Short mmCIF file of C-alpha atoms in Angstrom, two decimals:
data_model
loop_
_atom_site.label_atom_id
_atom_site.label_comp_id
_atom_site.label_asym_id
_atom_site.label_seq_id
_atom_site.Cartn_x
_atom_site.Cartn_y
_atom_site.Cartn_z
CA UNK A 1 44.15 48.03 174.60
CA UNK A 2 42.15 45.47 172.64
CA UNK A 3 38.82 46.16 174.38
CA UNK A 4 35.83 48.46 173.81
CA UNK A 5 35.27 51.63 175.80
CA UNK A 6 32.11 50.23 177.41
CA UNK A 7 30.92 46.76 178.32
CA UNK A 8 27.88 44.88 179.58
CA UNK A 9 27.85 43.95 183.27
CA UNK A 10 25.41 42.73 185.92
CA UNK A 11 25.64 45.38 188.63
CA UNK A 12 23.95 46.34 191.88
CA UNK A 13 23.67 49.80 193.38
CA UNK A 14 22.54 48.56 196.79
CA UNK A 15 22.36 45.40 198.87
CA UNK A 16 19.40 43.08 198.41
CA UNK A 17 18.08 40.00 196.66
CA UNK A 18 18.52 39.12 193.00
CA UNK A 19 16.17 41.89 191.87
CA UNK A 20 18.83 44.35 193.06
CA UNK A 21 21.13 43.08 190.29
CA UNK A 22 20.49 44.49 186.82
CA UNK A 23 22.31 44.45 183.52
CA UNK A 24 23.94 47.75 182.63
CA UNK A 25 26.34 49.21 180.11
CA UNK A 26 29.33 50.54 182.05
CA UNK A 27 32.84 51.72 181.31
CA UNK A 28 35.39 48.97 180.64
CA UNK A 29 38.01 48.99 183.42
CA UNK A 30 41.70 49.59 182.74
CA UNK A 31 44.47 47.53 184.33
CA UNK A 32 46.84 49.28 186.71
CA UNK A 33 50.30 48.30 187.89
CA UNK A 34 50.56 44.54 188.42
CA UNK A 35 47.13 43.96 186.90
CA UNK A 36 45.70 42.49 183.71
CA UNK A 37 42.41 42.97 181.91
CA UNK A 38 40.57 39.71 181.29
CA UNK A 39 38.00 38.97 178.65
CA UNK A 40 35.71 36.86 180.81
CA UNK A 41 34.92 33.45 179.39
CA UNK A 42 33.24 31.80 182.38
CA UNK A 43 32.39 32.65 185.98
CA UNK A 44 31.39 30.09 188.61
CA UNK A 45 29.07 31.39 191.30
CA UNK A 46 29.78 30.80 194.99
CA UNK A 47 27.95 31.40 198.26
CA UNK A 48 30.23 34.37 198.83
CA UNK A 49 28.61 36.07 195.83
CA UNK A 50 25.18 35.72 197.46
CA UNK A 51 26.45 36.96 200.83
CA UNK A 52 27.92 40.10 199.31
CA UNK A 53 24.85 40.63 197.14
CA UNK A 54 22.71 40.61 200.29
CA UNK A 55 25.27 42.37 202.48
CA UNK A 56 24.89 39.66 205.12
CA UNK A 57 26.09 39.30 207.75
CA UNK A 58 26.16 43.05 208.25
CA UNK A 59 29.73 42.78 209.48
CA UNK A 60 30.90 42.15 205.89
CA UNK A 61 29.80 45.67 204.98
CA UNK A 62 32.77 47.05 206.89
CA UNK A 63 35.00 45.43 204.27
CA UNK A 64 32.79 45.49 201.17
CA UNK A 65 30.90 48.77 201.55
CA UNK A 66 28.53 50.20 204.16
CA UNK A 67 25.58 51.20 201.95
CA UNK A 68 26.43 49.34 198.74
CA UNK A 69 29.14 46.99 197.48
CA UNK A 70 32.35 48.80 196.53
CA UNK A 71 32.63 46.30 193.68
CA UNK A 72 29.14 46.39 192.13
CA UNK A 73 29.64 43.29 189.96
CA UNK A 74 29.46 39.82 191.51
CA UNK A 75 31.61 36.89 190.41
CA UNK A 76 34.90 35.95 192.08
CA UNK A 77 35.83 32.67 190.36
CA UNK A 78 36.79 33.47 186.78
CA UNK A 79 38.36 31.89 183.73
CA UNK A 80 39.28 34.26 180.94
CA UNK A 81 41.67 35.47 178.28
CA UNK A 82 44.23 38.20 178.93
CA UNK A 83 43.16 41.21 176.83
CA UNK A 84 45.67 43.76 178.15
CA UNK A 85 48.43 44.03 180.73
CA UNK A 86 49.27 46.85 183.10
CA UNK A 87 52.72 48.18 184.01
CA UNK A 88 55.04 45.68 185.67
CA UNK A 89 53.33 42.52 184.42
CA UNK A 90 55.89 40.20 182.86
CA UNK A 91 54.61 36.69 183.66
CA UNK A 92 51.45 37.00 181.52
CA UNK A 93 50.84 38.21 177.98
CA UNK A 94 47.86 39.13 175.84
CA UNK A 95 46.13 35.94 174.68
CA UNK A 96 47.03 33.81 177.69
CA UNK A 97 44.20 31.64 179.03
CA UNK A 98 44.05 31.98 182.81
CA UNK A 99 41.92 31.26 185.87
CA UNK A 100 41.84 32.75 189.35
CA UNK A 101 39.98 34.04 192.39
CA UNK A 102 39.27 37.76 192.08
CA UNK A 103 37.71 40.41 194.29
CA UNK A 104 34.57 40.36 192.12
CA UNK A 105 33.59 41.55 188.67
CA UNK A 106 33.17 38.23 186.87
CA UNK A 107 29.59 38.78 185.69
CA UNK A 108 30.73 41.18 182.99
CA UNK A 109 32.41 41.17 179.60
CA UNK A 110 35.74 42.25 181.11
CA UNK A 111 37.30 42.34 184.55
CA UNK A 112 40.58 43.59 186.01
CA UNK A 113 42.59 41.10 188.06
CA UNK A 114 45.86 41.08 189.94
CA UNK A 115 48.33 39.10 187.84
CA UNK A 116 49.75 37.34 190.90
CA UNK A 117 46.38 35.72 191.57
CA UNK A 118 46.12 34.10 188.15
CA UNK A 119 47.42 30.79 186.85
CA UNK A 120 47.46 29.50 183.30
CA UNK A 121 44.69 27.14 182.28
CA UNK A 122 45.96 23.85 180.79
CA UNK A 123 44.53 23.01 177.37
CA UNK A 124 43.22 19.73 178.79
CA UNK A 125 40.91 21.61 181.18
CA UNK A 126 37.77 23.22 179.80
CA UNK A 127 36.91 26.83 180.55
CA UNK A 128 33.82 25.72 182.49
CA UNK A 129 35.67 23.19 184.65
CA UNK A 130 38.48 25.67 185.28
CA UNK A 131 36.08 28.38 186.45
CA UNK A 132 34.55 26.00 188.98
CA UNK A 133 37.84 25.49 190.86
CA UNK A 134 38.73 28.83 192.50
CA UNK A 135 36.99 29.18 195.87
CA UNK A 136 35.08 25.87 195.96
CA UNK A 137 37.78 23.30 195.14
CA UNK A 138 40.43 25.39 196.87
CA UNK A 139 38.35 25.64 200.05
CA UNK A 140 37.71 21.90 200.04
CA UNK A 141 41.41 21.13 199.58
CA UNK A 142 42.48 23.54 202.33
CA UNK A 143 39.85 22.08 204.69
CA UNK A 144 41.17 18.56 204.16
CA UNK A 145 44.72 19.80 204.72
CA UNK A 146 43.67 21.55 207.95
CA UNK A 147 42.08 18.31 209.12
CA UNK A 148 45.18 16.30 208.29
CA UNK A 149 43.08 14.15 205.97
CA UNK A 150 45.78 13.12 203.52
CA UNK A 151 45.30 9.39 203.29
CA UNK A 152 43.25 6.51 204.67
CA UNK A 153 40.87 7.42 207.45
CA UNK A 154 37.20 8.18 207.94
CA UNK A 155 35.99 11.64 206.92
CA UNK A 156 32.52 13.10 207.44
CA UNK A 157 31.38 15.92 205.14
CA UNK A 158 28.37 17.86 206.47
CA UNK A 159 26.68 19.78 203.65
CA UNK A 160 28.10 17.55 200.96
CA UNK A 161 26.01 18.40 197.90
CA UNK A 162 26.97 22.05 197.33
CA UNK A 163 29.98 23.49 195.59
CA UNK A 164 32.55 23.08 198.37
CA UNK A 165 30.96 19.84 199.55
CA UNK A 166 31.14 18.23 196.12
CA UNK A 167 34.86 18.87 195.89
CA UNK A 168 35.43 17.82 199.51
CA UNK A 169 33.86 14.42 198.85
CA UNK A 170 35.79 13.93 195.60
CA UNK A 171 39.14 15.04 196.99
CA UNK A 172 38.83 13.05 200.22
CA UNK A 173 37.94 9.91 198.25
CA UNK A 174 40.84 10.53 195.86
CA UNK A 175 43.18 10.75 198.87
CA UNK A 176 42.05 7.30 199.99
CA UNK A 177 39.63 8.24 202.77
CA UNK A 178 36.39 6.48 203.64
CA UNK A 179 33.90 9.30 203.10
CA UNK A 180 30.57 9.65 204.88
CA UNK A 181 28.30 12.51 203.91
CA UNK A 182 25.22 14.43 205.05
CA UNK A 183 23.11 15.88 202.24
CA UNK A 184 19.53 16.16 201.03
CA UNK A 185 17.76 12.87 200.35
CA UNK A 186 17.35 13.67 196.65
CA UNK A 187 21.12 14.13 196.31
CA UNK A 188 22.32 10.99 198.06
CA UNK A 189 22.89 8.99 194.88
CA UNK A 190 24.78 11.88 193.29
CA UNK A 191 27.05 12.27 196.33
CA UNK A 192 27.72 8.52 196.36
CA UNK A 193 28.74 8.86 192.72
CA UNK A 194 31.36 11.39 193.80
CA UNK A 195 32.98 8.79 196.08
CA UNK A 196 31.04 8.79 199.37
CA UNK A 197 30.71 5.28 200.79
CA UNK A 198 27.76 6.21 203.03
CA UNK A 199 25.28 9.08 202.76
CA UNK A 200 22.53 10.28 205.10
CA UNK A 201 19.55 12.57 204.68
CA UNK A 202 20.36 15.58 206.85
CA UNK A 203 16.68 15.94 207.76
CA UNK A 204 16.82 12.61 209.62
CA UNK A 205 20.46 12.33 210.65
CA UNK A 206 22.46 15.10 212.30
CA UNK A 207 25.57 15.26 214.51
CA UNK A 208 24.47 13.50 217.68
CA UNK A 209 22.45 10.85 215.81
CA UNK A 210 23.35 7.23 216.59
CA UNK A 211 23.93 6.46 212.91
CA UNK A 212 27.06 8.59 212.86
CA UNK A 213 28.78 7.40 216.04
CA UNK A 214 31.96 9.19 217.09
CA UNK A 215 34.97 7.66 215.38
CA UNK A 216 35.78 10.04 212.54
CA UNK A 217 39.33 11.14 211.87
CA UNK A 218 38.07 14.39 210.36
CA UNK A 219 34.78 16.28 210.10
CA UNK A 220 34.28 19.07 207.58
CA UNK A 221 31.33 21.21 208.66
CA UNK A 222 30.15 23.09 205.58
CA UNK A 223 26.51 23.44 206.65
CA UNK A 224 27.36 25.41 209.79
CA UNK A 225 24.15 24.62 211.70
CA UNK A 226 25.29 22.06 214.29
CA UNK A 227 26.50 22.87 217.78
CA UNK A 228 30.23 22.81 218.42
CA UNK A 229 29.82 20.17 221.14
CA UNK A 230 27.90 17.87 218.78
CA UNK A 231 30.58 18.27 216.13
CA UNK A 232 33.41 17.56 218.54
CA UNK A 233 31.66 14.38 219.72
CA UNK A 234 31.92 12.99 216.19
CA UNK A 235 35.72 12.69 216.13
CA UNK A 236 38.06 10.35 217.95
CA UNK A 237 40.88 11.66 220.13
CA UNK A 238 43.38 13.22 217.74
CA UNK A 239 40.66 13.91 215.19
CA UNK A 240 39.91 17.39 213.89
CA UNK A 241 36.72 19.32 213.10
CA UNK A 242 37.18 21.98 210.41
CA UNK A 243 34.58 24.76 210.37
CA UNK A 244 34.22 25.67 206.71
CA UNK A 245 30.91 27.52 206.86
CA UNK A 246 30.55 31.21 207.52
CA UNK A 247 27.01 30.78 208.83
CA UNK A 248 25.79 32.71 211.86
CA UNK A 249 23.61 35.63 212.86
CA UNK A 250 22.71 38.53 210.54
CA UNK A 251 24.88 40.97 212.47
CA UNK A 252 28.16 39.22 213.36
CA UNK A 253 27.91 36.13 211.18
CA UNK A 254 30.36 33.38 212.17
CA UNK A 255 32.45 35.46 214.60
CA UNK A 256 30.82 34.14 217.82
CA UNK A 257 31.13 30.57 216.50
CA UNK A 258 34.79 31.08 215.61
CA UNK A 259 35.58 32.54 219.03
CA UNK A 260 33.76 29.67 220.72
CA UNK A 261 35.76 27.16 218.69
CA UNK A 262 39.02 28.85 219.66
CA UNK A 263 38.19 28.71 223.37
CA UNK A 264 37.06 25.09 223.24
CA UNK A 265 40.22 24.05 221.35
CA UNK A 266 42.75 25.29 223.91
CA UNK A 267 44.68 22.17 224.86
CA UNK A 268 41.99 19.98 223.29
CA UNK A 269 42.61 16.49 221.91
CA UNK A 270 39.81 17.07 219.39
CA UNK A 271 40.31 20.64 218.14
CA UNK A 272 37.84 22.77 216.21
CA UNK A 273 39.62 24.69 213.45
CA UNK A 274 37.91 27.54 211.56
CA UNK A 275 39.08 27.80 207.97
CA UNK A 276 40.36 31.21 206.93
CA UNK A 277 39.38 32.50 203.48
CA UNK A 278 41.89 33.84 200.96
CA UNK A 279 43.20 33.52 197.43
CA UNK A 280 45.54 30.57 196.86
CA UNK A 281 46.75 30.43 193.24
CA UNK A 282 49.14 27.59 194.07
CA UNK A 283 46.17 25.45 195.16
CA UNK A 284 44.22 26.37 192.02
CA UNK A 285 47.20 25.14 190.04
CA UNK A 286 47.12 21.81 191.87
CA UNK A 287 43.38 21.47 191.28
CA UNK A 288 43.83 22.20 187.57
CA UNK A 289 46.44 19.44 187.40
CA UNK A 290 44.05 16.98 189.06
CA UNK A 291 41.32 17.84 186.55
CA UNK A 292 43.76 17.57 183.64
CA UNK A 293 44.81 14.07 184.70
CA UNK A 294 41.21 12.96 185.32
CA UNK A 295 41.50 12.51 189.09
CA UNK A 296 39.04 15.33 189.77
CA UNK A 297 35.84 15.78 187.78
CA UNK A 298 33.88 18.90 188.74
CA UNK A 299 30.14 18.41 188.97
CA UNK A 300 28.62 21.18 186.86
CA UNK A 301 24.93 21.17 187.66
CA UNK A 302 24.13 23.79 185.06
CA UNK A 303 25.75 26.25 182.70
CA UNK A 304 23.93 29.52 182.14
CA UNK A 305 24.46 32.21 179.52
CA UNK A 306 25.65 35.59 180.76
CA UNK A 307 22.31 36.86 179.43
CA UNK A 308 20.62 34.91 182.25
CA UNK A 309 23.13 35.54 185.02
CA UNK A 310 20.38 36.83 187.31
CA UNK A 311 18.64 33.46 187.07
CA UNK A 312 21.88 31.72 187.98
CA UNK A 313 22.23 33.94 191.06
CA UNK A 314 18.63 33.20 192.00
CA UNK A 315 19.26 29.46 191.75
CA UNK A 316 22.28 29.68 194.04
CA UNK A 317 20.44 31.96 196.46
CA UNK A 318 17.62 29.40 196.71
CA UNK A 319 19.96 27.06 198.60
CA UNK A 320 19.18 24.11 196.33
CA UNK A 321 22.22 24.14 194.03
CA UNK A 322 24.07 20.84 193.60
CA UNK A 323 27.73 21.09 192.66
CA UNK A 324 28.57 24.17 190.63
CA UNK A 325 26.64 26.68 188.54
CA UNK A 326 28.76 28.37 185.86
CA UNK A 327 27.87 31.49 183.87
CA UNK A 328 29.41 31.46 180.40
CA UNK A 329 30.17 34.42 178.14
CA UNK A 330 28.36 35.04 174.90
CA UNK A 331 30.08 33.44 171.87
#
């Protein structure tokens, strides 16, 4: 295997804030059956990284580890170079440039990934842009699909300036929709540059405000702070509200909200549809093609060296990130 015995990685031994994440020298992982070892080139951070870092809501600990994360290294959206292949991997070879959504491990020199989750990165797409697509662009695309927003119509994006929101605005506009957006006042011009025809400061305008009315064909709720009844009132009959956010209480997170949406949507003419998470390499491939042809232009707010990955996590955890933050490997 063309990799050293040990590597540098940002790890955490317990749940907490950014100070729980420290840089350590650990053993380089080895790929098993159906897996490849990637030399990480770039990792885009997502809200899911912060949630797992904090272990919130507590319900996630049932899946990710009760006392500490089973995978101690954050980073699920990764672009890298195949450094080694495990048994049974035929579709990829050493040297291939790939991108995918992993189970974590991106804030390190190397990471093991399931080969079936990876797609090849086109030469026309930069490593940084490619890393920004898994999770954020995929979630935005799936949300628009769930809403049936695949052409002209009026779409409202609530929480439009973050990673998922930025792609939701761009993709909806590219599909021909009239996009309205709620975001922070300081980000309104940026969001309009992504394709939103109207933007509103979320501190003044919320679902239920007269400025928004109730004639949207689709509403993508990424912020996750509005009541379900207020969201439903925004759409016309036949319109759909997609619940993208996993916000909720510290114990159960979005579960009560999801159950409430399911009950309210039985036989409803304006359904509320929670969006299920998951890896979708076929959607990543479509997003890469859109970037390669120039239809989609990821908004990279900042690129940060792997040496300062803790600062990048802190920025995302602050709740003030605009677009995507990408951590890049050392030259």
